Amino acid sequence: EVQLVQSGAEVKKPGESLKISCQGSGYSFTSYWIAWVRQMPGKGLEYMGIIYPVDSDARYSPAFQGQVTISVDKSINTAYLQWSSLKASDTAMYYCARHRDYSDFTGYYASFDSWGQGTLLIVSS
Amino acid sequence: DIQMTQSPSSLSASVGDRVTLTCRASQDIGNFLAWYQQKPGKGPKLLIYAASTLHSGVPSRFSGSGSGTDFALTISSLQPEDVGTYYCQKYNSALQFTFGPGTRVDLK
């Protein structure tokens, strides 16, 4: 069974740094990109960025470029999302998700087919 | 940038009703569209990808249709466990993704 298990909830102060994790199991971790998605309180889903575990190739949504860093340690099947200086506006639930895609003669198919349980981040003074 | 819109923003329906949610892209995206369900207090789950391909394990009462700019997710007979928010997502082979704002589905 494919599983993505995320690290636990965090309560931090503005200006602090943080790294949250997402560990994959039940599949070949290096064969799939891992994405990060933000959900602010009472709001919708926002795509943040994605990383390929084989070579740590990371791509960012323009809205999040420079605001966070996505990294991976393929030796322990774990992807990370980190902040160097948190703001109150970073308060949100953060999800990781596995990106599955393939192509055949009929076209290109892709989705975020498995999701972590979410990591709640509260940033408050 | 391609923008995604969804309508209605919320709806109330009775158990057994046929429910249709719509998603519109600001430009032609072919069939590069997925639908996700998020139940209250839970993480999202994939329902449909490539506009109309049902993800493994998803009940057959869910179906997707459309291509180009206009898409729909239909629940043929609404069940109590279908309460939640539904998001469409456009994607492409360049790993660019955008979610729609969501449609909240409640029971009447």
mmCIF file of C-alpha atoms in Angstrom:
data_model
loop_
_atom_site.group_PDB
_atom_site.id
_atom_site.type_symbol
_atom_site.label_atom_id
_atom_site.label_comp_id
_atom_site.label_asym_id
_atom_site.label_seq_id
_atom_site.Cartn_x
_atom_site.Cartn_y
_atom_site.Cartn_z
ATOM 1 C CA GLU A 1 0.000 0.000 0.000
ATOM 2 C CA VAL A 2 1.299 3.418 -0.969
ATOM 3 C CA GLN A 3 1.664 5.635 2.087
ATOM 4 C CA LEU A 4 2.942 9.146 2.641
ATOM 5 C CA VAL A 5 3.425 9.890 6.332
ATOM 6 C CA GLN A 6 4.020 13.471 7.351
ATOM 7 C CA SER A 7 5.622 14.890 10.470
ATOM 8 C CA GLY A 8 3.467 16.186 13.288
ATOM 9 C CA ALA A 9 1.860 19.536 13.972
ATOM 10 C CA GLU A 10 4.104 22.487 14.754
ATOM 11 C CA VAL A 11 3.615 25.695 16.707
ATOM 12 C CA LYS A 12 6.316 28.253 15.965
ATOM 13 C CA LYS A 13 7.011 31.941 16.471
ATOM 14 C CA PRO A 14 7.498 34.464 13.665
ATOM 15 C CA GLY A 15 11.091 34.525 12.497
ATOM 16 C CA GLU A 16 11.813 30.927 13.457
ATOM 17 C CA SER A 17 12.903 28.299 10.969
ATOM 18 C CA LEU A 18 11.228 24.973 10.290
ATOM 19 C CA LYS A 19 11.549 21.835 8.218
ATOM 20 C CA ILE A 20 8.628 19.419 7.881
ATOM 21 C CA SER A 21 8.857 15.969 6.356
ATOM 22 C CA CYS A 22 6.975 13.477 4.219
ATOM 23 C CA GLN A 23 8.114 9.847 4.178
ATOM 24 C CA GLY A 24 6.984 7.527 1.417
ATOM 25 C CA SER A 25 6.555 3.778 1.660
ATOM 26 C CA GLY A 26 4.952 0.942 -0.256
ATOM 27 C CA TYR A 27 6.351 1.995 -3.631
ATOM 28 C CA SER A 28 9.576 2.919 -5.386
ATOM 29 C CA PHE A 29 10.157 6.350 -3.860
ATOM 30 C CA THR A 30 12.633 7.446 -6.512
ATOM 31 C CA SER A 31 10.212 6.760 -9.368
ATOM 32 C CA TYR A 32 7.741 9.537 -8.581
ATOM 33 C CA TRP A 33 7.855 13.284 -8.069
ATOM 34 C CA ILE A 34 6.609 14.530 -4.680
ATOM 35 C CA ALA A 35 4.547 17.739 -4.540
ATOM 36 C CA TRP A 36 3.666 20.079 -1.692
ATOM 37 C CA VAL A 37 0.257 21.754 -1.361
ATOM 38 C CA ARG A 38 -0.819 24.491 1.061
ATOM 39 C CA GLN A 39 -4.282 24.940 2.526
ATOM 40 C CA MET A 40 -4.773 28.064 4.591
ATOM 41 C CA PRO A 41 -7.526 28.004 7.243
ATOM 42 C CA GLY A 42 -10.920 27.768 5.571
ATOM 43 C CA LYS A 43 -9.413 28.137 2.092
ATOM 44 C CA GLY A 44 -8.682 26.032 -0.971
ATOM 45 C CA LEU A 45 -5.690 24.068 -2.189
ATOM 46 C CA GLU A 46 -2.584 25.863 -3.495
ATOM 47 C CA TYR A 47 0.210 24.089 -5.355
ATOM 48 C CA MET A 48 3.605 25.068 -3.935
ATOM 49 C CA GLY A 49 6.217 23.014 -5.733
ATOM 50 C CA ILE A 50 7.500 19.580 -6.645
ATOM 51 C CA ILE A 51 10.718 17.571 -6.398
ATOM 52 C CA TYR A 52 12.202 14.512 -8.115
ATOM 53 C CA PRO A 53 13.955 12.269 -5.577
ATOM 54 C CA VAL A 54 16.505 10.866 -8.023
ATOM 55 C CA ASP A 55 18.347 14.134 -8.649
ATOM 56 C CA SER A 56 16.623 16.597 -6.251
ATOM 57 C CA ASP A 57 15.314 18.603 -9.230
ATOM 58 C CA ALA A 58 12.889 21.017 -7.550
ATOM 59 C CA ARG A 59 10.374 23.245 -9.304
ATOM 60 C CA TYR A 60 8.360 25.966 -7.584
ATOM 61 C CA SER A 61 5.089 27.721 -8.226
ATOM 62 C CA PRO A 62 5.863 31.403 -8.837
ATOM 63 C CA ALA A 63 3.857 32.316 -5.723
ATOM 64 C CA PHE A 64 6.175 30.266 -3.521
ATOM 65 C CA GLN A 65 9.533 30.711 -5.265
ATOM 66 C CA GLY A 66 11.978 32.134 -2.740
ATOM 67 C CA GLN A 67 9.539 31.662 0.138
ATOM 68 C CA VAL A 68 10.196 27.973 0.851
ATOM 69 C CA THR A 69 12.751 25.296 0.008
ATOM 70 C CA ILE A 70 11.856 21.789 -1.079
ATOM 71 C CA SER A 71 14.440 19.061 -0.618
ATOM 72 C CA VAL A 72 14.705 15.296 -0.453
ATOM 73 C CA ASP A 73 16.784 12.532 1.119
ATOM 74 C CA LYS A 74 16.267 9.515 -1.089
ATOM 75 C CA SER A 75 18.243 7.288 1.276
ATOM 76 C CA ILE A 76 15.356 7.487 3.740
ATOM 77 C CA ASN A 77 12.512 8.017 1.224
ATOM 78 C CA THR A 78 11.728 11.440 2.660
ATOM 79 C CA ALA A 79 10.865 14.803 1.145
ATOM 80 C CA TYR A 80 11.033 18.067 3.057
ATOM 81 C CA LEU A 81 9.505 21.531 3.023
ATOM 82 C CA GLN A 82 11.365 24.213 4.885
ATOM 83 C CA TRP A 83 11.171 27.853 5.872
ATOM 84 C CA SER A 84 14.079 30.027 7.004
ATOM 85 C CA SER A 85 11.966 32.729 8.643
ATOM 86 C CA LEU A 86 8.326 31.969 9.363
ATOM 87 C CA LYS A 87 5.534 34.527 9.162
ATOM 88 C CA ALA A 88 2.081 34.456 10.677
ATOM 89 C CA SER A 89 0.721 34.123 7.154
ATOM 90 C CA ASP A 90 2.447 30.719 6.862
ATOM 91 C CA THR A 91 -0.180 29.331 9.243
ATOM 92 C CA ALA A 92 -1.805 26.544 7.254
ATOM 93 C CA MET A 93 -2.130 22.827 6.697
ATOM 94 C CA TYR A 94 0.547 21.457 4.399
ATOM 95 C CA TYR A 95 0.101 18.293 2.365
ATOM 96 C CA CYS A 96 2.573 16.257 0.383
ATOM 97 C CA ALA A 97 1.328 14.220 -2.551
ATOM 98 C CA ARG A 98 2.760 11.712 -5.003
ATOM 99 C CA HIS A 99 2.686 12.799 -8.630
ATOM 100 C CA ARG A 100 1.967 9.908 -10.949
ATOM 101 C CA ASP A 101 2.112 10.357 -14.680
ATOM 102 C CA TYR A 102 2.412 8.224 -17.791
ATOM 103 C CA SER A 103 1.936 8.440 -21.519
ATOM 104 C CA ASP A 104 0.574 5.985 -24.041
ATOM 105 C CA PHE A 105 -0.762 6.132 -27.583
ATOM 106 C CA THR A 106 -3.964 7.705 -26.276
ATOM 107 C CA GLY A 107 -2.332 10.612 -24.470
ATOM 108 C CA TYR A 108 -0.715 11.914 -21.293
ATOM 109 C CA TYR A 109 -2.152 11.078 -17.888
ATOM 110 C CA ALA A 110 -1.210 12.647 -14.562
ATOM 111 C CA SER A 111 -2.512 13.219 -11.061
ATOM 112 C CA PHE A 112 -1.616 13.539 -7.417
ATOM 113 C CA ASP A 113 -2.705 9.986 -6.668
ATOM 114 C CA SER A 114 -1.697 9.593 -3.004
ATOM 115 C CA TRP A 115 -1.618 12.215 -0.285
ATOM 116 C CA GLY A 116 -0.087 12.547 3.152
ATOM 117 C CA GLN A 117 -2.285 13.152 6.177
ATOM 118 C CA GLY A 118 -1.200 16.789 6.396
ATOM 119 C CA THR A 119 1.003 18.804 8.763
ATOM 120 C CA LEU A 120 -0.631 21.692 10.605
ATOM 121 C CA LEU A 121 1.642 24.692 11.087
ATOM 122 C CA ILE A 122 0.644 27.503 13.431
ATOM 123 C CA VAL A 123 2.840 30.580 13.495
ATOM 124 C CA SER A 124 1.985 32.927 16.320
ATOM 125 C CA SER A 125 3.795 35.221 18.705
ATOM 126 C CA ASP B 1 -1.219 31.853 -16.584
ATOM 127 C CA ILE B 2 -4.206 29.576 -16.955
ATOM 128 C CA GLN B 3 -6.891 30.278 -14.374
ATOM 129 C CA MET B 4 -9.413 27.737 -13.137
ATOM 130 C CA THR B 5 -12.911 28.587 -11.981
ATOM 131 C CA GLN B 6 -15.560 26.322 -10.461
ATOM 132 C CA SER B 7 -19.292 26.685 -10.124
ATOM 133 C CA PRO B 8 -21.308 26.757 -8.081
ATOM 134 C CA SER B 9 -19.168 27.674 -5.074
ATOM 135 C CA SER B 10 -21.506 25.609 -2.930
ATOM 136 C CA LEU B 11 -24.625 23.514 -3.299
ATOM 137 C CA SER B 12 -27.079 21.585 -1.157
ATOM 138 C CA ALA B 13 -28.706 18.426 -2.460
ATOM 139 C CA SER B 14 -30.680 15.479 -1.151
ATOM 140 C CA VAL B 15 -29.508 11.892 -0.872
ATOM 141 C CA GLY B 16 -30.095 10.218 -4.222
ATOM 142 C CA ASP B 17 -29.942 13.426 -6.247
ATOM 143 C CA ARG B 18 -27.869 13.705 -9.414
ATOM 144 C CA VAL B 19 -25.309 16.445 -8.822
ATOM 145 C CA THR B 20 -23.146 18.154 -11.441
ATOM 146 C CA LEU B 21 -20.195 20.406 -10.633
ATOM 147 C CA THR B 22 -18.468 22.431 -13.306
ATOM 148 C CA CYS B 23 -14.910 23.598 -13.819
ATOM 149 C CA ARG B 24 -13.721 26.037 -16.466
ATOM 150 C CA ALA B 25 -10.186 26.794 -17.675
ATOM 151 C CA SER B 26 -9.238 30.206 -19.049
ATOM 152 C CA GLN B 27 -7.464 28.512 -21.968
ATOM 153 C CA ASP B 28 -7.690 25.183 -23.751
ATOM 154 C CA ILE B 29 -6.109 22.493 -21.555
ATOM 155 C CA GLY B 30 -7.180 19.480 -23.602
ATOM 156 C CA ASN B 31 -8.103 16.755 -21.136
ATOM 157 C CA PHE B 32 -5.377 17.615 -18.624
ATOM 158 C CA LEU B 33 -7.766 17.854 -15.704
ATOM 159 C CA ALA B 34 -8.144 16.004 -12.408
ATOM 160 C CA TRP B 35 -10.830 16.094 -9.721
ATOM 161 C CA TYR B 36 -10.232 15.696 -5.977
ATOM 162 C CA GLN B 37 -12.578 15.208 -3.044
ATOM 163 C CA GLN B 38 -11.816 16.624 0.386
ATOM 164 C CA LYS B 39 -14.067 15.495 3.192
ATOM 165 C CA PRO B 40 -14.400 17.737 6.266
ATOM 166 C CA GLY B 41 -11.247 17.595 8.382
ATOM 167 C CA LYS B 42 -9.476 15.207 5.994
ATOM 168 C CA GLY B 43 -6.886 15.415 3.251
ATOM 169 C CA PRO B 44 -7.764 15.436 -0.454
ATOM 170 C CA LYS B 45 -8.300 12.235 -2.420
ATOM 171 C CA LEU B 46 -8.054 11.710 -6.161
ATOM 172 C CA LEU B 47 -11.319 10.907 -7.921
ATOM 173 C CA ILE B 48 -10.713 11.395 -11.644
ATOM 174 C CA TYR B 49 -7.797 12.231 -13.936
ATOM 175 C CA ALA B 50 -7.505 12.929 -17.641
ATOM 176 C CA ALA B 51 -10.938 14.544 -17.328
ATOM 177 C CA SER B 52 -12.851 11.256 -17.349
ATOM 178 C CA THR B 53 -10.674 8.378 -16.071
ATOM 179 C CA LEU B 54 -11.911 7.055 -12.745
ATOM 180 C CA HIS B 55 -9.149 6.483 -10.205
ATOM 181 C CA SER B 56 -8.890 2.967 -8.791
ATOM 182 C CA GLY B 57 -11.320 2.313 -5.948
ATOM 183 C CA VAL B 58 -13.527 5.331 -6.603
ATOM 184 C CA PRO B 59 -17.248 4.493 -6.683
ATOM 185 C CA SER B 60 -18.787 4.353 -10.135
ATOM 186 C CA ARG B 61 -21.395 6.985 -9.203
ATOM 187 C CA PHE B 62 -18.637 9.534 -9.872
ATOM 188 C CA SER B 63 -17.940 10.440 -13.483
ATOM 189 C CA GLY B 64 -16.056 13.169 -15.297
ATOM 190 C CA SER B 65 -16.541 14.728 -18.690
ATOM 191 C CA GLY B 66 -15.380 17.568 -20.878
ATOM 192 C CA SER B 67 -12.328 18.775 -22.746
ATOM 193 C CA GLY B 68 -10.788 22.037 -23.820
ATOM 194 C CA THR B 69 -12.083 24.647 -21.377
ATOM 195 C CA ASP B 70 -15.270 23.175 -19.910
ATOM 196 C CA PHE B 71 -15.423 20.196 -17.589
ATOM 197 C CA ALA B 72 -17.925 18.542 -15.288
ATOM 198 C CA LEU B 73 -17.924 16.150 -12.359
ATOM 199 C CA THR B 74 -21.191 14.265 -11.896
ATOM 200 C CA ILE B 75 -22.335 12.295 -8.889
ATOM 201 C CA SER B 76 -25.152 10.134 -10.213
ATOM 202 C CA SER B 77 -26.782 9.467 -6.833
ATOM 203 C CA LEU B 78 -25.525 11.583 -3.961
ATOM 204 C CA GLN B 79 -24.656 9.667 -0.802
ATOM 205 C CA PRO B 80 -24.110 11.037 2.735
ATOM 206 C CA GLU B 81 -20.403 10.192 2.537
ATOM 207 C CA ASP B 82 -20.035 12.446 -0.513
ATOM 208 C CA VAL B 83 -20.323 15.594 1.616
ATOM 209 C CA GLY B 84 -17.201 17.677 1.216
ATOM 210 C CA THR B 85 -15.405 20.038 -1.100
ATOM 211 C CA TYR B 86 -14.464 19.132 -4.666
ATOM 212 C CA TYR B 87 -11.501 20.668 -6.453
ATOM 213 C CA CYS B 88 -10.529 20.533 -10.076
ATOM 214 C CA GLN B 89 -6.845 20.767 -11.018
ATOM 215 C CA LYS B 90 -5.228 21.454 -14.340
ATOM 216 C CA TYR B 91 -1.836 19.926 -15.066
ATOM 217 C CA ASN B 92 0.602 19.543 -17.924
ATOM 218 C CA SER B 93 3.760 17.654 -18.816
ATOM 219 C CA ALA B 94 5.843 20.680 -17.759
ATOM 220 C CA LEU B 95 4.767 20.016 -14.155
ATOM 221 C CA GLN B 96 2.625 23.121 -13.888
ATOM 222 C CA PHE B 97 -0.434 22.719 -11.706
ATOM 223 C CA THR B 98 -3.351 24.944 -10.720
ATOM 224 C CA PHE B 99 -6.287 24.091 -8.496
ATOM 225 C CA GLY B 100 -9.734 25.574 -8.865
ATOM 226 C CA PRO B 101 -11.314 27.330 -5.866
ATOM 227 C CA GLY B 102 -13.540 24.367 -5.020
ATOM 228 C CA THR B 103 -17.235 23.523 -4.761
ATOM 229 C CA ARG B 104 -18.656 22.654 -1.381
ATOM 230 C CA VAL B 105 -21.359 19.956 -1.378
ATOM 231 C CA ASP B 106 -23.748 19.639 1.576
ATOM 232 C CA LEU B 107 -26.857 17.589 2.264
ATOM 233 C CA LYS B 108 -30.211 19.323 2.150
#
